Coordinates of C-alpha atoms and ligand atoms in Angstrom, one line a residue:
X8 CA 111.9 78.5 143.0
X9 CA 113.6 82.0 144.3
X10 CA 115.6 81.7 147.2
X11 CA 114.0 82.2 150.5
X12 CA 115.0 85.4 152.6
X13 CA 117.3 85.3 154.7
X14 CA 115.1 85.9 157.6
X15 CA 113.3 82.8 157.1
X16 CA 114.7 80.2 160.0
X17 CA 116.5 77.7 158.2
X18 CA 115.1 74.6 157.7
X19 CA 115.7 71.8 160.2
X20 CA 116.7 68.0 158.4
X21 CA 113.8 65.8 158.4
X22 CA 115.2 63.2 160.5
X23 CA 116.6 66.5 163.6
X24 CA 112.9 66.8 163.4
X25 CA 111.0 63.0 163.6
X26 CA 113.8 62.2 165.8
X27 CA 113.7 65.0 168.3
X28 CA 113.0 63.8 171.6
X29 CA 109.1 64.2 172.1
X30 CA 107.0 65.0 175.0
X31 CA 104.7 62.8 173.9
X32 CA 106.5 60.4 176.6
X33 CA 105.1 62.4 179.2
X34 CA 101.4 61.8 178.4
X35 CA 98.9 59.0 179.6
X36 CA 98.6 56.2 177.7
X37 CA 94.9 57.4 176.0
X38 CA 96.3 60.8 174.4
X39 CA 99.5 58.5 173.7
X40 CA 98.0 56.5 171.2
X41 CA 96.1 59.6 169.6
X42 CA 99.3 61.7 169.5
X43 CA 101.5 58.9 167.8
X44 CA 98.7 58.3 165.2
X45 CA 99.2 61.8 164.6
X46 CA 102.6 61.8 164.4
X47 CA 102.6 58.5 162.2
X48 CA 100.7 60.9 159.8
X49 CA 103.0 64.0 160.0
X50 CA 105.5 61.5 159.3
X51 CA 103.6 60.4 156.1
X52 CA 102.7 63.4 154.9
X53 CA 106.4 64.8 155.0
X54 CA 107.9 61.8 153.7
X55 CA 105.4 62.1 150.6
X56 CA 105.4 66.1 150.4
X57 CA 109.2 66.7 149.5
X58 CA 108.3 70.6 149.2
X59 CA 106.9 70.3 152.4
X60 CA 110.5 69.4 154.2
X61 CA 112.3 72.0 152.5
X62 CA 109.9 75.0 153.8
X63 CA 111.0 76.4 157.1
X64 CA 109.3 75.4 160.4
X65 CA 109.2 77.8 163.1
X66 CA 109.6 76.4 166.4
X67 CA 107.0 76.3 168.4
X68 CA 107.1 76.4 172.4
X69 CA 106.0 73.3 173.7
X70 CA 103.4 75.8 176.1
X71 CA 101.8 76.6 172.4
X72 CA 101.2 72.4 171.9
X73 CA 99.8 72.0 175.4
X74 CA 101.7 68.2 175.5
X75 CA 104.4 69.4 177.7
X76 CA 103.0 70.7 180.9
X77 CA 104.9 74.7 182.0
X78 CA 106.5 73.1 184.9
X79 CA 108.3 70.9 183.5
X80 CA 109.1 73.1 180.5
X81 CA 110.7 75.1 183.3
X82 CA 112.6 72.4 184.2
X83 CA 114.1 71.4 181.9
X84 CA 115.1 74.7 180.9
X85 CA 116.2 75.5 184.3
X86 CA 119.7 75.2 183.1
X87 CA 120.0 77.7 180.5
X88 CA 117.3 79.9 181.8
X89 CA 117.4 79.8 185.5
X90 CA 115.8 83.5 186.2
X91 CA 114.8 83.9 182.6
X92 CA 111.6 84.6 181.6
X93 CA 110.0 81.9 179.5
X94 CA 108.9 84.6 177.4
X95 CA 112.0 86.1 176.6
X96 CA 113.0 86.0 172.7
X97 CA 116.1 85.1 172.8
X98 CA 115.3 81.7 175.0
X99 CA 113.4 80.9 172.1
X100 CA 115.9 80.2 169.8
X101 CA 115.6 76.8 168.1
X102 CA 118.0 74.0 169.8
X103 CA 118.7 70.9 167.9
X104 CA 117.2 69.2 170.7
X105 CA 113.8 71.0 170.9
X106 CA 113.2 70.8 167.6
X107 CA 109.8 69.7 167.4
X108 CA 106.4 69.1 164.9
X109 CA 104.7 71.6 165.5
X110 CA 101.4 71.1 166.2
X111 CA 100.1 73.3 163.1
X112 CA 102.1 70.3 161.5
X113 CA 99.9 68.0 163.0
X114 CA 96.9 69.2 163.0
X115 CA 96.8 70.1 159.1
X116 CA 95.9 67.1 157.2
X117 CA 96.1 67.9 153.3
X118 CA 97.4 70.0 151.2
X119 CA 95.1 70.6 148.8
X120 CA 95.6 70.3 144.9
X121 CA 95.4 74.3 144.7
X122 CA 98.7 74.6 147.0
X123 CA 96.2 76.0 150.0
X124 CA 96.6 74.3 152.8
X125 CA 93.6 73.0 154.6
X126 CA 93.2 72.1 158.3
X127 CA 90.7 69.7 159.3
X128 CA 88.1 70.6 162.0
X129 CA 88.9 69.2 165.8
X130 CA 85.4 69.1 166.3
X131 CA 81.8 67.9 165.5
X132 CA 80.0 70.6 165.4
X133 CA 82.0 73.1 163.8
X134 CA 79.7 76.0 164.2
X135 CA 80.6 76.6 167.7
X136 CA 84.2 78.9 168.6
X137 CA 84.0 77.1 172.1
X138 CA 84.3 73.6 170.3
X139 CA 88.1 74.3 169.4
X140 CA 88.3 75.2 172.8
X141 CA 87.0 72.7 174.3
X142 CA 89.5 70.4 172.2
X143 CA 92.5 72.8 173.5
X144 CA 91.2 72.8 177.1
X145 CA 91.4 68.6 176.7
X146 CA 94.9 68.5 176.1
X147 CA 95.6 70.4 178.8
X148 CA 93.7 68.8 180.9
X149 CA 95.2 65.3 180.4
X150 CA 98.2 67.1 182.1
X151 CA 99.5 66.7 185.4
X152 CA 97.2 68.7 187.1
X153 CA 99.2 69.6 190.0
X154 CA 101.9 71.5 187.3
X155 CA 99.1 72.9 185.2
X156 CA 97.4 74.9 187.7
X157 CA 99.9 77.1 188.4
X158 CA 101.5 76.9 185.1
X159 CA 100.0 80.4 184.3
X160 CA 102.0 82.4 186.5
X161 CA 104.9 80.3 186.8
X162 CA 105.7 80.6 183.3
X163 CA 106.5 84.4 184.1
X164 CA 109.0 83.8 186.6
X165 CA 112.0 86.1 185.6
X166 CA 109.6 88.3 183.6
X167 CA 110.2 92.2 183.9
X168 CA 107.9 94.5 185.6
X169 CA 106.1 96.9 183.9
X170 CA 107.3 99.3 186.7
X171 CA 110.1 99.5 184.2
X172 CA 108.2 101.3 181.7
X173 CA 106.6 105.0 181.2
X174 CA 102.8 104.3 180.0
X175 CA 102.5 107.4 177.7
X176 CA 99.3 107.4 176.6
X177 CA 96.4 104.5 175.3
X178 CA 96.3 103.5 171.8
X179 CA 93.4 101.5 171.5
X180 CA 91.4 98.6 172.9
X181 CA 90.2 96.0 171.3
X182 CA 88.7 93.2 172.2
X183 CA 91.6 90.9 174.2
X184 CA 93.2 93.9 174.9
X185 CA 94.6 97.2 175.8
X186 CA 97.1 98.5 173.8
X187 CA 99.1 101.5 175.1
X188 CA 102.5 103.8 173.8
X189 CA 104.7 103.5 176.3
X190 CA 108.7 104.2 176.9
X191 CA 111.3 101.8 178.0
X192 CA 113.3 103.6 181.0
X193 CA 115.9 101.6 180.5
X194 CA 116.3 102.2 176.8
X195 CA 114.5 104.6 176.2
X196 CA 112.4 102.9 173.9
X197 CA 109.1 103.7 172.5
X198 CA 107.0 100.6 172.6
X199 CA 103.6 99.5 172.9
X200 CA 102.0 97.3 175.7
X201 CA 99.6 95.1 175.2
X202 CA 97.7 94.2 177.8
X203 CA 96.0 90.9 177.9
X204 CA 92.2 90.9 179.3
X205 CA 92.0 88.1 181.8
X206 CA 88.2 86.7 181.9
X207 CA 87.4 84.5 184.6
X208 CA 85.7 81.6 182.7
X209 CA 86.5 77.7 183.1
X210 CA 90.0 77.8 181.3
X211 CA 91.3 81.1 182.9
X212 CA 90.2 79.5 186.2
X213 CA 92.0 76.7 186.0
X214 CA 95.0 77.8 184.0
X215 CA 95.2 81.3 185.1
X216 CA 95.9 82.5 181.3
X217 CA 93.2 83.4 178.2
X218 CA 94.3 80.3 175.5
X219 CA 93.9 83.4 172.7
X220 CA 96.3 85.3 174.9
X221 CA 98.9 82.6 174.9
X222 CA 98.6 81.5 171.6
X223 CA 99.1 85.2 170.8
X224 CA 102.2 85.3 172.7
X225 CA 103.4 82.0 171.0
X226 CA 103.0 82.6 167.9
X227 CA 104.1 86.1 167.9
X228 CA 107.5 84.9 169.6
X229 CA 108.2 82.2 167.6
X230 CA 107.8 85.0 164.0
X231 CA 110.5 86.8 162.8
X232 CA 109.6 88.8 159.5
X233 CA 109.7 92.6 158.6
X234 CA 106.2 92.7 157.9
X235 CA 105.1 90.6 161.2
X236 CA 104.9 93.3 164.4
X237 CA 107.6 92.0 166.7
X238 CA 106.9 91.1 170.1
X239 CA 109.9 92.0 172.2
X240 CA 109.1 90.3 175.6
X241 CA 106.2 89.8 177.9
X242 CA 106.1 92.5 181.3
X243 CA 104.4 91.3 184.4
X244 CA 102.5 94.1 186.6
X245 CA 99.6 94.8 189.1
X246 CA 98.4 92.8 191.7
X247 CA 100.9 90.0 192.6
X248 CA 102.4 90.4 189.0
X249 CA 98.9 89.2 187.8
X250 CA 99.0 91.7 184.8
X251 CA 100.2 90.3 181.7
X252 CA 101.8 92.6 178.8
X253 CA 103.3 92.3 175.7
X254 CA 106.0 94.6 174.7
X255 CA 106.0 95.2 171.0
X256 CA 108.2 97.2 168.6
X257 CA 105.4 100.3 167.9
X258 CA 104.3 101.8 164.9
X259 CA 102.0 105.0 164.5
X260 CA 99.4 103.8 163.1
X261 CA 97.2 101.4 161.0
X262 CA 95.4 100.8 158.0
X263 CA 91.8 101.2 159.2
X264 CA 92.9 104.5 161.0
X265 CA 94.9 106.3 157.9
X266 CA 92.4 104.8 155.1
X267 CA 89.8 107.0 157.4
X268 CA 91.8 109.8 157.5
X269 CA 93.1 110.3 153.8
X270 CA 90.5 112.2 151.6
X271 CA 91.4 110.5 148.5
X272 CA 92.4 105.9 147.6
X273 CA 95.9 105.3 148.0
X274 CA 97.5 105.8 144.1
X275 CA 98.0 102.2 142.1
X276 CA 101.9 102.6 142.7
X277 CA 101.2 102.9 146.7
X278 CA 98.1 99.7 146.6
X279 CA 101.1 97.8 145.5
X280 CA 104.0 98.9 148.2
X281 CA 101.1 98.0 150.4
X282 CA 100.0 94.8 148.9
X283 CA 103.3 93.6 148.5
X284 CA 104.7 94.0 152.0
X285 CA 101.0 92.4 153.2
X286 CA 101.2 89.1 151.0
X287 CA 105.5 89.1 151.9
X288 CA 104.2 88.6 155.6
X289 CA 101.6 86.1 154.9
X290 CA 103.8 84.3 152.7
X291 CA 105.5 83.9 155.5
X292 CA 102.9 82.7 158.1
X293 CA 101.5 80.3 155.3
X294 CA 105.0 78.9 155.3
X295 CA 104.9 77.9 158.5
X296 CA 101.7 76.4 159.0
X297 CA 100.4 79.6 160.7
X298 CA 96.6 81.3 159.5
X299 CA 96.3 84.5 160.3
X300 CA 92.1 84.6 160.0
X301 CA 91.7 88.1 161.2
X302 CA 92.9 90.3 158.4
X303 CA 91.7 93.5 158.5
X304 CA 92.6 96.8 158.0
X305 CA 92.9 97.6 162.0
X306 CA 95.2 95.0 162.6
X307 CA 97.8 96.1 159.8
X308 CA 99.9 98.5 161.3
X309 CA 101.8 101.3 159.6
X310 CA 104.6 103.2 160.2
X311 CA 105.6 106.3 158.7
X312 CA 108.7 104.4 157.4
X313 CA 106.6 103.0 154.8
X314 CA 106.2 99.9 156.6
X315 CA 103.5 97.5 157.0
X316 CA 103.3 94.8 159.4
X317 CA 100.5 92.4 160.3
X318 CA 99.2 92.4 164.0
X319 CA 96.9 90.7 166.3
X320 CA 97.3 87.1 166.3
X321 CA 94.7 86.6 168.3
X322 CA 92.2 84.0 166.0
X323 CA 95.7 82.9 164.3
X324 CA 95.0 79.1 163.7
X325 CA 92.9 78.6 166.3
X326 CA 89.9 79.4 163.9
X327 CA 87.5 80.2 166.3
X328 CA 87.3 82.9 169.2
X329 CA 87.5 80.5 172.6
X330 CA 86.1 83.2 175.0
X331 CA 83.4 85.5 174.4
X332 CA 84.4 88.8 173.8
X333 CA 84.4 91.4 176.7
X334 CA 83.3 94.3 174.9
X335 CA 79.8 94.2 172.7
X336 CA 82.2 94.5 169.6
X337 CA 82.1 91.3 167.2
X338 CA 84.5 90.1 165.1
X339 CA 83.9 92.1 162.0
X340 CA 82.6 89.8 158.9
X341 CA 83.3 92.4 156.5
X342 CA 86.3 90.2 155.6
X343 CA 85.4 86.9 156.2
X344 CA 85.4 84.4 153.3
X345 CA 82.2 82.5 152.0
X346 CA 83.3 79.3 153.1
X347 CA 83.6 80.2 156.8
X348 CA 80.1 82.4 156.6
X349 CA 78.6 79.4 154.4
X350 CA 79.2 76.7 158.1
X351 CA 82.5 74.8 156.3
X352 CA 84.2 72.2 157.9
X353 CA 87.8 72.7 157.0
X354 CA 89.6 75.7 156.8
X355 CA 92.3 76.2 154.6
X356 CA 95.1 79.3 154.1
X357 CA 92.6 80.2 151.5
X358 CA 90.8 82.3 153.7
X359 CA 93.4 84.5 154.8
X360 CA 93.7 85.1 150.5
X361 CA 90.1 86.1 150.6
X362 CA 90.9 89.0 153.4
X363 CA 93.7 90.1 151.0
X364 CA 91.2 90.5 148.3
X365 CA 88.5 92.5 150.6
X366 CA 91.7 94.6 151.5
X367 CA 93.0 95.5 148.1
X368 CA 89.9 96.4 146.9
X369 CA 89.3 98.6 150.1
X370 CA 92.5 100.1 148.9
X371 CA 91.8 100.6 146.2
X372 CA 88.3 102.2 146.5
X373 CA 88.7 103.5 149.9
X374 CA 85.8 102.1 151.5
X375 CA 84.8 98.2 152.3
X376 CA 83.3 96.2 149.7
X377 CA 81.1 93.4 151.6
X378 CA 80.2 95.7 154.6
X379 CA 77.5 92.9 155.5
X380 CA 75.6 93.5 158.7
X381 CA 74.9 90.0 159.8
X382 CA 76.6 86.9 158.3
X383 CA 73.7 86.3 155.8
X384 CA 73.6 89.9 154.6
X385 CA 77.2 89.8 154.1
X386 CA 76.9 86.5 152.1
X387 CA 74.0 88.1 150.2
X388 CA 76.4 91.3 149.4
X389 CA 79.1 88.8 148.2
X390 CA 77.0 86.8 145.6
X391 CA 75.4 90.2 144.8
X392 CA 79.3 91.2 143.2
X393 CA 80.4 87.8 142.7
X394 CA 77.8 86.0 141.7
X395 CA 75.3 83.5 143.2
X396 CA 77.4 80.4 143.1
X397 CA 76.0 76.8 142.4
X398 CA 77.9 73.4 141.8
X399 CA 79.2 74.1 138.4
X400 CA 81.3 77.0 139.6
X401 CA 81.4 75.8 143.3
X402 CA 81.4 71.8 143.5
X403 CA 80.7 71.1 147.3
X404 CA 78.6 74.4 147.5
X405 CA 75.0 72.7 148.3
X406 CA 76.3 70.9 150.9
X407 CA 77.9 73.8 153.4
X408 CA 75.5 73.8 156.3
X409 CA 74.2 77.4 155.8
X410 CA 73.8 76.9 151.6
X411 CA 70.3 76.2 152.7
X412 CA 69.6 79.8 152.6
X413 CA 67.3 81.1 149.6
X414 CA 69.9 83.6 148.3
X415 CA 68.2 86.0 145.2
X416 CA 69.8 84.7 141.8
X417 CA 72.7 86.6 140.3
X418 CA 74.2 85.1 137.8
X419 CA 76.6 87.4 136.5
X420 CA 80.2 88.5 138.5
X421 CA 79.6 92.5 138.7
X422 CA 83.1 92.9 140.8
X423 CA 84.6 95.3 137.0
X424 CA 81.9 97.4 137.5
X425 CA 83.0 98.5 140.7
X426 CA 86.6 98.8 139.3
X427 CA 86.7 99.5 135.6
X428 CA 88.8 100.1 133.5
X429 CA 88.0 103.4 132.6
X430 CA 86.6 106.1 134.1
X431 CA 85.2 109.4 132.5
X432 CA 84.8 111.2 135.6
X433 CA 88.8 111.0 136.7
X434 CA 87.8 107.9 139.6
X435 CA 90.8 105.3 140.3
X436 CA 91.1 102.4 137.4
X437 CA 92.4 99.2 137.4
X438 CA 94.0 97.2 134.8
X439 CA 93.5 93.7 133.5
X440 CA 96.3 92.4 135.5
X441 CA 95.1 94.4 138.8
X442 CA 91.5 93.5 137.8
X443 CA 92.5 89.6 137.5
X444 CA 94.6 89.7 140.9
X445 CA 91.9 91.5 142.4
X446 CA 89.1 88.6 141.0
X447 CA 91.6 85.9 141.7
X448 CA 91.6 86.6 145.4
X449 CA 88.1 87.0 145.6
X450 CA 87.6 83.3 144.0
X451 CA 84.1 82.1 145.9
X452 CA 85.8 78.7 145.8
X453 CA 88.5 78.5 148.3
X454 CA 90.4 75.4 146.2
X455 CA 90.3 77.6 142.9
X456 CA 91.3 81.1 145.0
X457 CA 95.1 82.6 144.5
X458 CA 97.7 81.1 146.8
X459 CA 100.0 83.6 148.5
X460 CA 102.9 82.5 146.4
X461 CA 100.7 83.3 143.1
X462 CA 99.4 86.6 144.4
X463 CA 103.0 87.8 145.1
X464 CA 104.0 86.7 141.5
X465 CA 101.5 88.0 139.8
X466 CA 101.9 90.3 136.4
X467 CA 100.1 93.3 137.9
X468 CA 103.2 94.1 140.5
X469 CA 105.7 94.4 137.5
X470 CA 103.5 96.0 134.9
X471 CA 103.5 100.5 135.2
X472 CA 102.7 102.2 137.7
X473 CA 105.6 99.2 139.6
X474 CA 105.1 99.2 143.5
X475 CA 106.3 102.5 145.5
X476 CA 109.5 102.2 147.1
X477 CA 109.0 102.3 151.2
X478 CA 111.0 105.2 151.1
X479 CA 108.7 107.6 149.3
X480 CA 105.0 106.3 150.8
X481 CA 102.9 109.0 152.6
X482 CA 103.6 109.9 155.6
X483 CA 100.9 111.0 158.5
X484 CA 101.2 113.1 161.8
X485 CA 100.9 111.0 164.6
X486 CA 97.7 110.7 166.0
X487 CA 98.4 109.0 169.4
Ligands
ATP521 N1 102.5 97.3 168.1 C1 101.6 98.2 168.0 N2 101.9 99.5 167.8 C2 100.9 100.5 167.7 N3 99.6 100.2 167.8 C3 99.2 99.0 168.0 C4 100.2 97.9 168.1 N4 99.5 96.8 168.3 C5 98.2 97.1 168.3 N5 98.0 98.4 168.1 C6 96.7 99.1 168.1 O1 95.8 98.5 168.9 C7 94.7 98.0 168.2 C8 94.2 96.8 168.9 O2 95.2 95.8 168.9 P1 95.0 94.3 168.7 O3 94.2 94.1 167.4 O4 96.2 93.5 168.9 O5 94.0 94.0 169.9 P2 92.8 93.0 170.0 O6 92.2 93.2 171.4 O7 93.2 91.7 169.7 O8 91.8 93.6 168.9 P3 90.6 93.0 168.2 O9 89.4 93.5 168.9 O10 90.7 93.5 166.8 O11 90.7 91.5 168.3 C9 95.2 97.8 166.8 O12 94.1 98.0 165.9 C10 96.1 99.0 166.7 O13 95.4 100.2 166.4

């Protein structure tokens, strides 16, 4: 195996990390039991997975594996970071004596045979977002509830004020939030704010902060990779310091805005700069336990170093959207794998490989190439290029919940018409290598798609025209 990068957290010894003091002293006797049974199986599953122990953990706050309430995470970290934000970075830094299993860890229960890893539903009826809630807002509520209540604002004690920063102008907004350009006074720093969109629904009520907001904030904290967006800190402003914002690093622009400005694809040589930095990220958040499940061109922002990095962690393994959306705008399905459209039960890092392969090929072609307009039309657009799978090519097919759908025959996988290998009228081609990587990722059968380890090592990224050096990828005026 090639050595990991450097920026990769080193890994923690197996027994820093079963030994670590737990919170799981600080539950009721119920979620006790559950938790250790849990644990008992982390254990297992490390002690039998040797590859497993050797891959770096991020650390993840105990806020992000609701067994710890915020008060007394303040608490005991009142110490160190009396009149520190718990949001700062730097006060995330692993400690020997935080180290914990995280609860990706816990949560994921194989790995399958294929090298994906898959994580089991928390709930019955796996159809509905709100159920994954539901099983967060559980854990939560088992808290004390006199610490959790407040726990939303409390948690920002310490934090900055926005005050402290020029809003320049309004980037975007998407559906948890409003993202603006903004300058530091202090540093003069051009950043971006993220605002987070408090709802007032049941959770928000009684925790005072959107779960996808703070699973967000979590995640994105605990990353540290050139082609993850890094959040710097989070601001507090408005109304009794009820706004909540994240300050990222900012970049001009992203995918989904330059693919719809350029006139022409991207060449091979610059699909592969881009590919390679996307996959280098996700390589890393695969690592760690950590799906991303919102790929898309929008949230893969650009810079006009030549940089890519992967934003909006919003669905990141939470698989499932716990508040409705405040804007008519839906998750897009365009990139959404078979599995999750077909009603499956476990998710798996698998799906994150099938948004790489709807993204290359968007690259490639410059436009989407399942742009379904409901989940069964984009279904019907898949097998229509892939194929109309059955159990000889998709054992477990028939039994996904929505396979019950009469889908029109295709037996044939039409995906090299779409990208020959030749063309006679000057169009973009792809290779075998580029046509296999591209067919690989967009594998109907999640246990048979690429891993993110096999995309990155495929042929195609060392065969001619090799990947464009950062340094010499397009650049584009900004636009905001
Ligand atoms: N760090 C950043 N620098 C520059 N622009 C950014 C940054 N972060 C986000 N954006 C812009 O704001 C848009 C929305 O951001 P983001 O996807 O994080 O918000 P969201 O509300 O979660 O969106 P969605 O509706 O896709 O869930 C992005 O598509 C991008 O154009």
């Amino acid at each position: 195996m090639s050595p990991e990068p450097s920026y990769l957290v080193p890994v923690q010894p197996l027994e820093a990390m079963l030994s670590a003091k737990h919170p799981l002293d600080d539950l009721e006797e119920g979620q006790l039991e559950e938790e250790q049974v849990m644990q008992e199986h982390v254990k297992e599953g490390l002690l039998e997975e040797k590859p497993v122990m050797q891959e770096p953990c991020i650390k993840t706050s105990r806020w992000g594996t609701g067994l710890t309430s915020p008060k007394e995470e303040l608490i005991s970290h009142a110490d160190n970071v009396s009149k520190t934000s718990r949001w700062n970075r730097s006060s995330l830094t692993p400690e020997c004596e935080e180290v914990m299993v995280s609860e990706e860890q816990q949560c994921y229960s194989s790995e399958s045979g294929s090298g994906h890893r898959t994580v089991e539903k928390l709930s019955a009826d796996e159809n509905s977002d709100r159920e994954y809630c539901s099983s967060d807002h559980d854990e939560l509520e088992n808290e004390d509830p006199d610490s959790s209540t407040q726990g939303g604002m409390d948690m920002m004690l310490g934090s900055r004020s926005v005050n402290e920063f020029q809003k320049l102008n309004k980037i975007n907004e998407g559906t948890y939030g409003i993202v603006y350009k903004a300058r530091d006074e202090k540093t003069k720093e051009i950043v971006a704010l993220k605002k987070i969109k408090m709802k007032e629904d049941r959770f928000e009520e009684e925790y005072g902060f959107p779960l996808t907001s703070l699973r967000e904030i979590n995640i994105l904290l605990s990353c540290n990779h050139p082609a993850i967006v890094n959040v710097k800190e989070v601001v507090v402003g408005g109304k009794n310091d009820s706004d909540v914002y994240m300050v990222m690093e900012h970049l001009e622009h992203d995918l989904r805005g330059v693919m719809d400005r350029r006139k022409e694809p991207f060449s091979t040589s610059e699909v592969k700069c881009l590919m390679m930095q996307l996959l280098d990220g996700l390589k890393y958040l695969h690592t760690n336990w950590i799906i991303h499940r919102d790929l898309k061109p929008s949230n893969l922002l650009m810079n006009n170093c030549g940089e890519l990095k992967i934003c909006d962690f919003g669905m990141a393994r939470q698989y499932g959207s716990p508040i409705k959306p405040y804007t008519q705008m839906v998750i897009t399905q365009w990139y959404r794998p078979p599995e999750l459209l077909l009603g499956a039960k476990e998710y798996s890092t698998a799906v994150d490989m099938w948004s790489v392969g709807c993204i290359m090929a968007e690259l490639l072609s410059q436009k989407p190439l399942f742009p379904g307009k409901s989940e069964l039309d984009q279904l019907q657009k898949i097998f229509a290029v892939l194929g109309t799978p059955n159990e000889a090519v998709w054992p477990g097919f028939s039994s996904f919940p929505n396979a019950k759908a009469k889908f029109p025959t295709q037996p044939y996988n039409m995906l090299r018409k779409k990208f020959p290998a030749i063309s006679f009228v000057g169009g973009q081609i792809l290779s075998e290598r580029g046509f296999d990587l591209l067919n690989s990722l967009l594998t109907l059968d999640p246990e048979k798609r690429l891993t993110v380890e096999e995309a990155l090592n495929h042929g195609w990224f060392h065969e001619v025209p090799l990947p464009k050096s950062k340094d010499f990828m397009p650049t584009y005026p900004p636009k905001r």
